[in-house]
Tab-separated table of C-alpha atoms and ligand atoms in Angstrom:
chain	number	residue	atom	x	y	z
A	1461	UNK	CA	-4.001	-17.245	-3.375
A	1462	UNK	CA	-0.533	-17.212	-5.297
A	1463	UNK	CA	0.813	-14.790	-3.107
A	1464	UNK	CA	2.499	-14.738	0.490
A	1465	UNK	CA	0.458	-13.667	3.478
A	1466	UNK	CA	0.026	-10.319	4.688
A	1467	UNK	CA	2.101	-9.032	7.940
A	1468	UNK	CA	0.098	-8.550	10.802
A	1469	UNK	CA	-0.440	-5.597	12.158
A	1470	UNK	CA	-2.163	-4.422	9.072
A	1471	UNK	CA	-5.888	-3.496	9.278
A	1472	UNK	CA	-8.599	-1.462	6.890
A	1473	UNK	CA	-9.854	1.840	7.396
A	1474	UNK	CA	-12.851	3.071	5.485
A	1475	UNK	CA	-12.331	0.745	3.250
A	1476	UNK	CA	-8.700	1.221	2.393
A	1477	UNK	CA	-5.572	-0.698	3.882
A	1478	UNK	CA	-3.841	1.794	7.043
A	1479	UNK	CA	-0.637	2.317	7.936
A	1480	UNK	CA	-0.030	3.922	10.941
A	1481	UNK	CA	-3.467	4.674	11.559
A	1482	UNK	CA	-4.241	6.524	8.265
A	1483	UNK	CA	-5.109	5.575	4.836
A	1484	UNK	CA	-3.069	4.749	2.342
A	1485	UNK	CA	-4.503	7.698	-0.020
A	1486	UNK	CA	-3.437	10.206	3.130
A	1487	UNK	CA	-0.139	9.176	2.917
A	1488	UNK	CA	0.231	9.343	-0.843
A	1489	UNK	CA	-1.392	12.734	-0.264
A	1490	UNK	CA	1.564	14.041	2.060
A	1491	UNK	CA	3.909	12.617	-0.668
A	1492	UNK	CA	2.395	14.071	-3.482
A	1493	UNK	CA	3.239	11.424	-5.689
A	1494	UNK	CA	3.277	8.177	-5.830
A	1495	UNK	CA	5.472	5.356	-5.381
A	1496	UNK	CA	6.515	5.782	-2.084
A	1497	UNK	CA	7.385	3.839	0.719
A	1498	UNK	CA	6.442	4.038	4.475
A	1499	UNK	CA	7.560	2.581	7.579
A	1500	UNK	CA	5.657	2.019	10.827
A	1501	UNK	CA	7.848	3.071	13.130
A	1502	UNK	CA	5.733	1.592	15.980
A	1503	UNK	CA	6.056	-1.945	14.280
A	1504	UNK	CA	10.151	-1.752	14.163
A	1505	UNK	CA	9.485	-0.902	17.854
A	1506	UNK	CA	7.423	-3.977	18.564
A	1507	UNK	CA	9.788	-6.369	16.425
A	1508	UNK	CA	12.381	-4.913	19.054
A	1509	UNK	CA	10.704	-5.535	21.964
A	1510	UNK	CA	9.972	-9.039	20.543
A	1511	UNK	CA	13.828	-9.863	20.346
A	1512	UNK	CA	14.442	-8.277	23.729
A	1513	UNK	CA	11.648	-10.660	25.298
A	1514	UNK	CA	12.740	-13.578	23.674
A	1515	UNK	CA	16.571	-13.174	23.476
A	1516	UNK	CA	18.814	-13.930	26.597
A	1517	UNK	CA	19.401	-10.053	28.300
A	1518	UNK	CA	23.295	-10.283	28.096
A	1519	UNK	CA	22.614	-10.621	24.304
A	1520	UNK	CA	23.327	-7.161	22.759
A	1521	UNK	CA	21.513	-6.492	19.434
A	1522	UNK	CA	22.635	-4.427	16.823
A	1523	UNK	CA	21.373	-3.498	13.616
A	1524	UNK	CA	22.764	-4.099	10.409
A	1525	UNK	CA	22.392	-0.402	8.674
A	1526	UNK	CA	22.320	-1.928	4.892
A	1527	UNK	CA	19.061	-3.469	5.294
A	1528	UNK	CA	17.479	0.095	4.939
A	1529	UNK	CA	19.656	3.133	5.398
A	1530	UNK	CA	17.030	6.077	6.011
A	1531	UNK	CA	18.951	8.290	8.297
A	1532	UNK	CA	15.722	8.839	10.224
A	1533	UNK	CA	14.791	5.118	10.243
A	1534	UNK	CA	18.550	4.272	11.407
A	1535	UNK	CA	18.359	7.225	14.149
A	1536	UNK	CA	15.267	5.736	15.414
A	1537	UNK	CA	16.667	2.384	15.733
A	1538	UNK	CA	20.208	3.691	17.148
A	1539	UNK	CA	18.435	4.994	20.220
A	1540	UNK	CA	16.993	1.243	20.545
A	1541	UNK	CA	19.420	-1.246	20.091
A	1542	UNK	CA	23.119	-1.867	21.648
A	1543	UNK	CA	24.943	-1.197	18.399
A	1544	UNK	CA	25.209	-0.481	14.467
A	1545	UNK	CA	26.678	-2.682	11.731
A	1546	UNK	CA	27.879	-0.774	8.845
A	1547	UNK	CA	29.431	-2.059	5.635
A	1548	UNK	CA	30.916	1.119	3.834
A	1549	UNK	CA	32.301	4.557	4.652
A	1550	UNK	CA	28.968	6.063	3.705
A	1551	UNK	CA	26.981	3.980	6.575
A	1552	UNK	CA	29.730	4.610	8.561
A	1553	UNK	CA	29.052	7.737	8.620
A	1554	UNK	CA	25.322	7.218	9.362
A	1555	UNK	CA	26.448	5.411	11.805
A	1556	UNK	CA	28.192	7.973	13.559
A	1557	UNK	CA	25.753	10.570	13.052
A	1558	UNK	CA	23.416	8.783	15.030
A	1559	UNK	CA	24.630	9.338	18.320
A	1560	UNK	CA	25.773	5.627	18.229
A	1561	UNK	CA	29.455	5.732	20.399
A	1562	UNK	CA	32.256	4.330	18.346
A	1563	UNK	CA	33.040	1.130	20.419
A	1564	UNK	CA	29.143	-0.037	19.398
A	1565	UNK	CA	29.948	0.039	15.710
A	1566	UNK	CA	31.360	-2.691	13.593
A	1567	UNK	CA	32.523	-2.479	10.033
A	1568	UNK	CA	32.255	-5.397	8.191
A	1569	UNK	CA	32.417	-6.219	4.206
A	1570	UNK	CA	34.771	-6.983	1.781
A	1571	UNK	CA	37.448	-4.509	-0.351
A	1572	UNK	CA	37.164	-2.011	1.933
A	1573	UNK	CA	39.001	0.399	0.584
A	1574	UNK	CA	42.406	2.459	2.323
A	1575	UNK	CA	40.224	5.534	2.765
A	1576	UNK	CA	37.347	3.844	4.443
A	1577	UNK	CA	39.805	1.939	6.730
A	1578	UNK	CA	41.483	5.487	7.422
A	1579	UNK	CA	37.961	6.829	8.593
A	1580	UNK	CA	37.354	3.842	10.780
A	1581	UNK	CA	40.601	3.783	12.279
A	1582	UNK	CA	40.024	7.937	13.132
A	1583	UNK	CA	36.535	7.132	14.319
A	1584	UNK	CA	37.743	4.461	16.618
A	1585	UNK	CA	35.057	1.493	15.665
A	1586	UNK	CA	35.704	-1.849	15.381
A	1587	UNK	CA	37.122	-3.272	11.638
A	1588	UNK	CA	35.716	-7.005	10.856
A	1589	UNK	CA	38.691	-7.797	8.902
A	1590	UNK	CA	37.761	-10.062	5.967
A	1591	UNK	CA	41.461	-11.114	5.039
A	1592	UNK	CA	44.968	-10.812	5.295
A	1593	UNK	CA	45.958	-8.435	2.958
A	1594	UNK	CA	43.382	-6.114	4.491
A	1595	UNK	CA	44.779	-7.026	8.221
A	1596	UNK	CA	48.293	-5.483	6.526
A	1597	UNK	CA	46.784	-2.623	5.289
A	1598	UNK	CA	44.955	-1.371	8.701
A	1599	UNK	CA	48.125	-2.251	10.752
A	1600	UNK	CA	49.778	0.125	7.836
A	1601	UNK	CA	47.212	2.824	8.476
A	1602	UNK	CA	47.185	2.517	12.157
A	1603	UNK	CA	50.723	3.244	12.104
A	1604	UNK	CA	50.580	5.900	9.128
A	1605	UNK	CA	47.908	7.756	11.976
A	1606	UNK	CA	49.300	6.742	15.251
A	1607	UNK	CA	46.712	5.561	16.125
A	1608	UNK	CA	45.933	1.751	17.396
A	1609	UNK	CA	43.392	0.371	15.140
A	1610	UNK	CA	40.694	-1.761	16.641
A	1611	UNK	CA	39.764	-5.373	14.712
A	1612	UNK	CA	37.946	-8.226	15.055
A	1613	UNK	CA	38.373	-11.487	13.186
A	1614	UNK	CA	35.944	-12.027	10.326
A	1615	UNK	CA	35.751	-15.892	10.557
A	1616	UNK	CA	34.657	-18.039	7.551
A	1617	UNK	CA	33.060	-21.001	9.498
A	1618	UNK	CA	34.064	-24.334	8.242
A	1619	UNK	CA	30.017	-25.180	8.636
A	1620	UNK	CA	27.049	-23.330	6.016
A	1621	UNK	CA	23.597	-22.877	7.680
A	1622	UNK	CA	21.105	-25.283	6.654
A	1623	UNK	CA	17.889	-23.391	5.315
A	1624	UNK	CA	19.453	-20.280	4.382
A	1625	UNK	CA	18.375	-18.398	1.760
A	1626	UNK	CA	21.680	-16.339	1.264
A	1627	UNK	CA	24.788	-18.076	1.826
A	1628	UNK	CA	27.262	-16.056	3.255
A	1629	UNK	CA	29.830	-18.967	4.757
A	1630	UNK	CA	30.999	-22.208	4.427
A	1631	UNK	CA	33.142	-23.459	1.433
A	1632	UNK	CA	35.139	-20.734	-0.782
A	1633	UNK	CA	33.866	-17.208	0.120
A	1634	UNK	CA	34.765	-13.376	-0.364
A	1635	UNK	CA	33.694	-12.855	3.137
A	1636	UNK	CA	35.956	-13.577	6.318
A	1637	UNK	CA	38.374	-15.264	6.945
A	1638	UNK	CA	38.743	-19.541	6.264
A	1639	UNK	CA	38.584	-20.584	10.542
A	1640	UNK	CA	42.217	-22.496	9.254
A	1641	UNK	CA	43.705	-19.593	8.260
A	1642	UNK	CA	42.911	-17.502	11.418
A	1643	UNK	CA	45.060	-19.140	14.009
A	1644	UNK	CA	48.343	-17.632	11.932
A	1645	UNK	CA	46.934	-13.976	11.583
A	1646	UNK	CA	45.945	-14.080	15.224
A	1647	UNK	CA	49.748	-14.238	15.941
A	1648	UNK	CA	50.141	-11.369	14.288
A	1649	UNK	CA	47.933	-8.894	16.072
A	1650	UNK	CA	50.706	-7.805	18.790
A	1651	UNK	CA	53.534	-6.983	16.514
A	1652	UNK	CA	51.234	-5.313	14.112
A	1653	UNK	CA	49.953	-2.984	16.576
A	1654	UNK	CA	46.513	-4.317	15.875
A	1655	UNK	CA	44.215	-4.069	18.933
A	1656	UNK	CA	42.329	-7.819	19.289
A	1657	UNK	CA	38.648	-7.077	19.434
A	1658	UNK	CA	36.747	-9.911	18.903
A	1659	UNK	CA	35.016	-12.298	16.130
A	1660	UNK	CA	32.397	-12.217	13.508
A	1661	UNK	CA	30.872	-15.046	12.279
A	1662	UNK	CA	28.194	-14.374	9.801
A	1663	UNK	CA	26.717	-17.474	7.961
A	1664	UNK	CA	23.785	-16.696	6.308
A	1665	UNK	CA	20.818	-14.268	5.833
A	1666	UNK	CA	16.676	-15.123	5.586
A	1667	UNK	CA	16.476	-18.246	7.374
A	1668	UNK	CA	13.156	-19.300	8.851
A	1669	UNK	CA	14.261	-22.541	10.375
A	1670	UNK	CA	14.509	-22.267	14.243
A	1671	UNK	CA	16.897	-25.703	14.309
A	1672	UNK	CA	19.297	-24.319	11.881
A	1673	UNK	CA	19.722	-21.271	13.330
A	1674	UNK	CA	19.954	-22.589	16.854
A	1675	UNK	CA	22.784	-25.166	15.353
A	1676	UNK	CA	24.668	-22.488	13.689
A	1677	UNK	CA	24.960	-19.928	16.440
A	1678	UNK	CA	26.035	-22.936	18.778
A	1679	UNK	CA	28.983	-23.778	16.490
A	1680	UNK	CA	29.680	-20.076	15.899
A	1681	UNK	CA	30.000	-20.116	19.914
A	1682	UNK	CA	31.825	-23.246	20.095
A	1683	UNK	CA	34.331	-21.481	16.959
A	1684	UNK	CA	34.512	-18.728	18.841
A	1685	UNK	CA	35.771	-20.249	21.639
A	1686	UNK	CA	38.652	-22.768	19.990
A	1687	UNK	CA	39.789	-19.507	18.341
A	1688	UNK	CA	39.770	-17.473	21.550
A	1689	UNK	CA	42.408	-19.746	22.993
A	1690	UNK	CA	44.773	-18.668	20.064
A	1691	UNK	CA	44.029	-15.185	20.275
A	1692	UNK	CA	46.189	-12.527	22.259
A	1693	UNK	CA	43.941	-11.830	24.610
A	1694	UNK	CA	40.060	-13.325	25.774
A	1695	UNK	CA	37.415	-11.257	23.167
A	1696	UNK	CA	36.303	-8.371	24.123
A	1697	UNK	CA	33.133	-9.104	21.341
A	1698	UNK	CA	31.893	-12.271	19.741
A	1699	UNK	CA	29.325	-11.306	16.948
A	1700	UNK	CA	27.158	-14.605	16.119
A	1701	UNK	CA	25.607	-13.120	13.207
A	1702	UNK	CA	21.833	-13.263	12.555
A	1703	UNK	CA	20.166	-14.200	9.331
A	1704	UNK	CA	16.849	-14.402	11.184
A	1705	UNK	CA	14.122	-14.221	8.189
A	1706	UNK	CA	10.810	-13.324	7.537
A	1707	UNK	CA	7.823	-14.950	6.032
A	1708	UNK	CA	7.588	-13.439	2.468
A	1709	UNK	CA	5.935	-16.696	0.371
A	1710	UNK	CA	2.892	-18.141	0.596
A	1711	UNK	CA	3.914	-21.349	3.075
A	1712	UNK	CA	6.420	-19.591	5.034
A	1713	UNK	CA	5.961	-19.904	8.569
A	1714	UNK	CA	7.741	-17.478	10.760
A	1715	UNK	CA	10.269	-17.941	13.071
A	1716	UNK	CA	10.073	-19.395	15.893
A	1717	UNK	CA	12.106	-16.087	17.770
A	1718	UNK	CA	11.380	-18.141	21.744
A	1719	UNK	CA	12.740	-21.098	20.615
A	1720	UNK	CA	15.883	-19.408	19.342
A	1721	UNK	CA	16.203	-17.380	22.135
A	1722	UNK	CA	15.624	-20.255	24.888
A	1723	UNK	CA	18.642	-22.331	22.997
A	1724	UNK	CA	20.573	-19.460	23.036
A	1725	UNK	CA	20.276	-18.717	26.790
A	1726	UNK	CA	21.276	-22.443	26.985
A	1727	UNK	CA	24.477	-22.483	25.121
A	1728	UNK	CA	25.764	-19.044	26.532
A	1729	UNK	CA	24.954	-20.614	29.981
A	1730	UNK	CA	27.945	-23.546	28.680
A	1731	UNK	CA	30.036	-21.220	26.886
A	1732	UNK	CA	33.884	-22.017	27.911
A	1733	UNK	CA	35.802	-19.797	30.423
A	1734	UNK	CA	37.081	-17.884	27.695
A	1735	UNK	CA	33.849	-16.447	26.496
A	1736	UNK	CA	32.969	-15.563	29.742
A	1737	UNK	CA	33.770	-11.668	29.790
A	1738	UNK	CA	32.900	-11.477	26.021
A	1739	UNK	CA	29.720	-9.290	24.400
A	1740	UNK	CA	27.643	-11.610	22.750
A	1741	UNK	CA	26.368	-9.692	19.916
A	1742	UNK	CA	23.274	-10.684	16.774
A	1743	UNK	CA	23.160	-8.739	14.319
A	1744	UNK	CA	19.760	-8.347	12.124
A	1745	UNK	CA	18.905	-6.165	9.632
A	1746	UNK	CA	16.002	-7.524	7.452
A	1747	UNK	CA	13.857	-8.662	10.569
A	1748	UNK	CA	14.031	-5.803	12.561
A	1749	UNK	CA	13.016	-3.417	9.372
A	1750	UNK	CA	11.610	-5.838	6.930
A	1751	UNK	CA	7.705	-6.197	7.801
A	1752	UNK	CA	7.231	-2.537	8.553
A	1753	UNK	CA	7.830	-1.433	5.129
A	1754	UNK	CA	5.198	-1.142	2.521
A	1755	UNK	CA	5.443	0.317	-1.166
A	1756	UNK	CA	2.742	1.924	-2.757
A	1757	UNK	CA	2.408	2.241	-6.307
A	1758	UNK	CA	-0.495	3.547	-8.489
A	1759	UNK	CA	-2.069	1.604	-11.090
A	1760	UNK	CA	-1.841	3.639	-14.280
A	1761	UNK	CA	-3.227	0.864	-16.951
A	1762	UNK	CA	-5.276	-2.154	-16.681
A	1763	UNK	CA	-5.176	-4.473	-20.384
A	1764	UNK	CA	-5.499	-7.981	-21.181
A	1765	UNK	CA	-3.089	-9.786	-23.326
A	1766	UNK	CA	-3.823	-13.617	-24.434
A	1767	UNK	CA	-6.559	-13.906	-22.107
A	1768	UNK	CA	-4.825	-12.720	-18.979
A	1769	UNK	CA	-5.182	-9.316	-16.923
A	1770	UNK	CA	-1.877	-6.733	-16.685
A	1771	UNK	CA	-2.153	-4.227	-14.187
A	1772	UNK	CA	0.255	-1.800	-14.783
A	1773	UNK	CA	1.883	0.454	-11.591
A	1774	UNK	CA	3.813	3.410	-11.571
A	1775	UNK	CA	6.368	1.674	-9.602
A	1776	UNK	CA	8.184	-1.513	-10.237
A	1777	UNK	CA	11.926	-3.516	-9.872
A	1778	UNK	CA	13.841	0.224	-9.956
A	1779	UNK	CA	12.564	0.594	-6.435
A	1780	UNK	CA	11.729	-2.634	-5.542
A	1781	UNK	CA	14.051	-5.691	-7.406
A	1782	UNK	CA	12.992	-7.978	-4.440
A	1783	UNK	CA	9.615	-8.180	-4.312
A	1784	UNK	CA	10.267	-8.801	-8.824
A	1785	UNK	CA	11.924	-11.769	-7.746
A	1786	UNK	CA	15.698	-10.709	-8.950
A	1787	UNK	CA	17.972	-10.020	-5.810
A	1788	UNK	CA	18.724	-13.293	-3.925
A	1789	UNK	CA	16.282	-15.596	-4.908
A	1790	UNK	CA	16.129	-18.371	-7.379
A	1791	UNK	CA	12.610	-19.091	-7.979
A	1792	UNK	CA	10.365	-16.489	-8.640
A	1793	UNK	CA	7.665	-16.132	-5.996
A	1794	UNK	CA	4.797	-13.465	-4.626
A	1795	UNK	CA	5.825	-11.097	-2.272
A	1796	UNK	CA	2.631	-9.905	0.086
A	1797	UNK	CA	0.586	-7.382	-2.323
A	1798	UNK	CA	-3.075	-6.067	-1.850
A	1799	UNK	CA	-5.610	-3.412	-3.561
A	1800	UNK	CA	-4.435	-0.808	-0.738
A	1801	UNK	CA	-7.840	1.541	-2.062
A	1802	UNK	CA	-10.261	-1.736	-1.554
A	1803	UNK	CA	-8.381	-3.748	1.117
A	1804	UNK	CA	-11.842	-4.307	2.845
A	1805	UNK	CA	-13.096	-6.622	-0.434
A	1806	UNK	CA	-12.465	-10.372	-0.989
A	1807	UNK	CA	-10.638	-11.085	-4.046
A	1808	UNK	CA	-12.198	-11.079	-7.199
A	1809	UNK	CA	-9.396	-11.655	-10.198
A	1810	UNK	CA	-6.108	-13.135	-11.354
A	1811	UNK	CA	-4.175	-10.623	-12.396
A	1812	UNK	CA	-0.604	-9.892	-12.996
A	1813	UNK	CA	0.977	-6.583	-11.836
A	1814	UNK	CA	4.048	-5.226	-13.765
A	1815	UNK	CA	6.209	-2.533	-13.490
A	1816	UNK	CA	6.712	0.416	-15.540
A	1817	UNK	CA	9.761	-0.743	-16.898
A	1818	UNK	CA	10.471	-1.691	-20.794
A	1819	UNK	CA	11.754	-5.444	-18.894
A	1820	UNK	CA	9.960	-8.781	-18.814
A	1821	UNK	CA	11.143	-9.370	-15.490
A	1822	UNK	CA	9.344	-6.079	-13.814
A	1823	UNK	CA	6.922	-8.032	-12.388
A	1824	UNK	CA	5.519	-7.191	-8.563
A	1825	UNK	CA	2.699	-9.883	-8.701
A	1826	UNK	CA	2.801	-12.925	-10.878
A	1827	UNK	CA	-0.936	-14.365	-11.420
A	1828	UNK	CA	-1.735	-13.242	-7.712
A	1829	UNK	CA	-5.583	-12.809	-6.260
A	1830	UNK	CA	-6.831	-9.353	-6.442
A	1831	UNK	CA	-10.134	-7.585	-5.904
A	1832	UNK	CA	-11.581	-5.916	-8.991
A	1833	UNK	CA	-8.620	-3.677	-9.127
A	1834	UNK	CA	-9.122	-0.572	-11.381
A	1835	UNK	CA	-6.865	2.536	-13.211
A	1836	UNK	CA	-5.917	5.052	-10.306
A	1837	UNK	CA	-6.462	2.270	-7.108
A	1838	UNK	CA	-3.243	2.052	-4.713
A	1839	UNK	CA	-1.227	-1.150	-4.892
A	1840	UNK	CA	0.452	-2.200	-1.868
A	1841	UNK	CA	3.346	-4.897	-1.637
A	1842	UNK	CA	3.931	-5.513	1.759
A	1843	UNK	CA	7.602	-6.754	3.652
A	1844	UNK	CA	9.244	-3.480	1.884
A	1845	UNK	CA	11.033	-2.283	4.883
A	1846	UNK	CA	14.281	-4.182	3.886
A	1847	UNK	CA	16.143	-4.311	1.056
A	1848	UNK	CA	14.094	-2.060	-0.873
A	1849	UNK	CA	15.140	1.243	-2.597
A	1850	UNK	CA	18.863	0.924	-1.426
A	1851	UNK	CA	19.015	-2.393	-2.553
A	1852	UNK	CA	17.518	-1.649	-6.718
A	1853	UNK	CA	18.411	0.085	-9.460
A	1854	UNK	CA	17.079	3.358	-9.048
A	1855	UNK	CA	18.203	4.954	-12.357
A	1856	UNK	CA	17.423	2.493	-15.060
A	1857	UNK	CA	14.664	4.267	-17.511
A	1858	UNK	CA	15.366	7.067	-15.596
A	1859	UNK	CA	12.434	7.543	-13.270
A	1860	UNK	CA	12.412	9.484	-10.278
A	1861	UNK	CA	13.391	8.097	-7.239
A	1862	UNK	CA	10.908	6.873	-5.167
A	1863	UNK	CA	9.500	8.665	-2.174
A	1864	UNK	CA	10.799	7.792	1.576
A	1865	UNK	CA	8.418	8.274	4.963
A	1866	UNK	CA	8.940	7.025	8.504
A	1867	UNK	CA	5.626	6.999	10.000
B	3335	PLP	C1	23.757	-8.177	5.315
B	3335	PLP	C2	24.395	-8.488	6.608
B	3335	PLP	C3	23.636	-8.533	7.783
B	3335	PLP	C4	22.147	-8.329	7.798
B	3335	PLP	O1	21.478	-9.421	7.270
B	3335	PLP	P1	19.899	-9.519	7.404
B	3335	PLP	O2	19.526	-10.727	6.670
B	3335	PLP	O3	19.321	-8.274	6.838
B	3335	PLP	O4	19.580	-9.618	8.865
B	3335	PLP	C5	24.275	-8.781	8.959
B	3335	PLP	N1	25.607	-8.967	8.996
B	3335	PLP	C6	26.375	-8.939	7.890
B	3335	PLP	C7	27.830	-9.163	7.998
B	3335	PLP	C8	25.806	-8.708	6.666
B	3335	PLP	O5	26.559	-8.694	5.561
């Protein structure tokens, strides 16, 4: 097999791959159409319970909203998790709309424009400030309002996380601020009517590696707490990031979540005296969401070219660009993918299964094992749950958008 293993959780019934205890033809028949992806809303309720188990309890977890953005998939996980990470006015508004109270939302990212400071400073939740200029321009709107706005310290760590497979700190960066710049803006919180919140340290997404994430989020603590003494007051929040991944390749193992979570209960049991009263706060997105997510897409051609087999879907990077290999990776690899309509059979062929897009690159499955696979049979690439629709480029050649189902 060329292609990474299949989630668990995911079983045949009469003969086709379920989801949520129905075929994958019922579900397509509910749509109407096909693509479309679903969600199994009791799976993002398991992968929660699985980080409550295995995470220390003072440990609040929150969910980072761009992973997916499906109101009714982020309502669903509001009503399970200590708090919402949003990265634009529009999921801050999501956000809100959840039922999730203002002090249990966070709004990180870079350029954030006045307006969507203006709307975070009126809704009250916290602003991960990612630089000085933008630290000026909240104090400005807080003012321009009257109202105190509330912001946390988006720290660039002077450390990267080994094993990541998105760097997001560590060296030069648009995100956060360098840790030897923040001592200086930390003196300015006071005078600038600013009210001190917390810090954010964010390092890195999709890591599988249990030692490098234990290492990073005991240097963000140990940051965190060399910073605090600076600060005008002990944090109210320290956010230690995430970047917990999931196993999408063939060879990944995944994470070791106990082993995390034991270290973790560890160093917060040695955190310094100024940490003490702080919320300690992970934030995940893609491994809360990710393996609950599947996309179906319809094969609509089946042709050999040079003595290979093309089977040709409906669907293809427009709604899914990670699972074609082009957002965030450098190597090209398999995502999870199956014959949803013969799940039950061994597999039969090497085939590769491209998009419907006029692109080389709109590939879903590069040489991967499939049963005999045949026009009108259901495709299914598994791990769709994150970074999917919101996160491709829905208009180019103009096809409709694909079809969204929590289930
Ligand atoms: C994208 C992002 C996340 C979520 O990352 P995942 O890999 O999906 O868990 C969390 N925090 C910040 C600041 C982010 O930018």
């Amino acid at each position: 097999m060329n292609q990474g293993a299949i989630p668990s959780g995911y079983t045949s019934l009469n003969g086709e791959l379920a989801i949520a205890g129905h075929t994958a033809s019922h579900w397509v028949a509910i749509a109407e159409d096909t693509p479309l992806f679903l969600y199994d809303r009791r799976l993002i309720d398991q992968r929660i319970a699985e980080l409550r188990a295995a995470l220390p309890s003072e440990v609040e977890l929150h969910y980072a909203i761009k992973a997916n953005p499906l109101p009714e998939l982020v309502n669903h996980i509001a009503a399970q998790v200590d708090g919402l990470d949003v990265a634009s006015a529009g999921e801050l508004e999501l956000a809100l709309a959840s039922g999730m109270t203002p002090d249990c939302i966070s709004f990180a990212g870079p350029a954030k424009r006045d307006r969507e400071l203006r709307a975070a400073v009126q809704a009250g939740v916290t602003v991960n400030i990612e630089s000085e200029g933008e630290f000026t321009r909240l104090a400005a709107i807080g003012k321009e309002l009257d109202i105190p706005p509330v912001a946390a310290v988006r720290v660039n760590p002077p450390f990267d996380v080994k094993a990541s497979g998105m760097k997001m700190g560590g060296g030069a960066k648009p995100f956060g601020i360098d840790a030897a710049r923040v001592p200086a803006l930390l003196a300015c919180f006071d005078d600038a009517g600013v009210r001190f919140d917390g810090f954010h340290i964010f390092a890195g997404s999709q890591n599988l590696s249990a030692d490098a994430l234990i290492e990073v989020q005991a240097r963000a603590l140990e940051l965190a707490s060399d910073l605090a003494l600076l600060a005008p007051c002990p944090p109210r929040i320290v956010n230690i990031g995430g970047g917990f991944g999931i196993p999408y390749f063939m060879n990944d193992k995944p994470l070791d979540l106990h082993a995390v979570g034991a270290a973790l209960g560890m160093a917060l049991a040695e955190r310094s005296a100024v940490l003490r009263a702080a919320r300690i706060v992970i934030e995940l997105g893609r491994y809360i969401v990710g393996e609950a997510g599947v996309y179906l897409t319809r094969v609509v051609d089946r042709k050999q070219s040079h003595g290979e087999t093309f089977i040709l879907v409906d669907g293809g990077l427009h709604h899914q660009l990670a699972a074609s290999g082009n957002f965030g990776t450098v190597i090209r690899r398999n995502y999870p993918i199956a014959n949803a309509s013969r799940f039950d059979k061994a597999p039969e062929e090497v085939v590769t299964v491209s998009g419907c897009l006029c692109t080389p690159i709109d590939r879903l499955g590069d040489k991967v094992s499939l049963p005999r696979t045949e026009v009108g049979d259901l495709i299914a690439v598994f791990m769709a749950g994150a970074y999917g629709r919101s996160a491709s480029p829905t208009s180019f050649l103009g096809h409709p958008p694909p079809c969204e189902m929590l289930v």
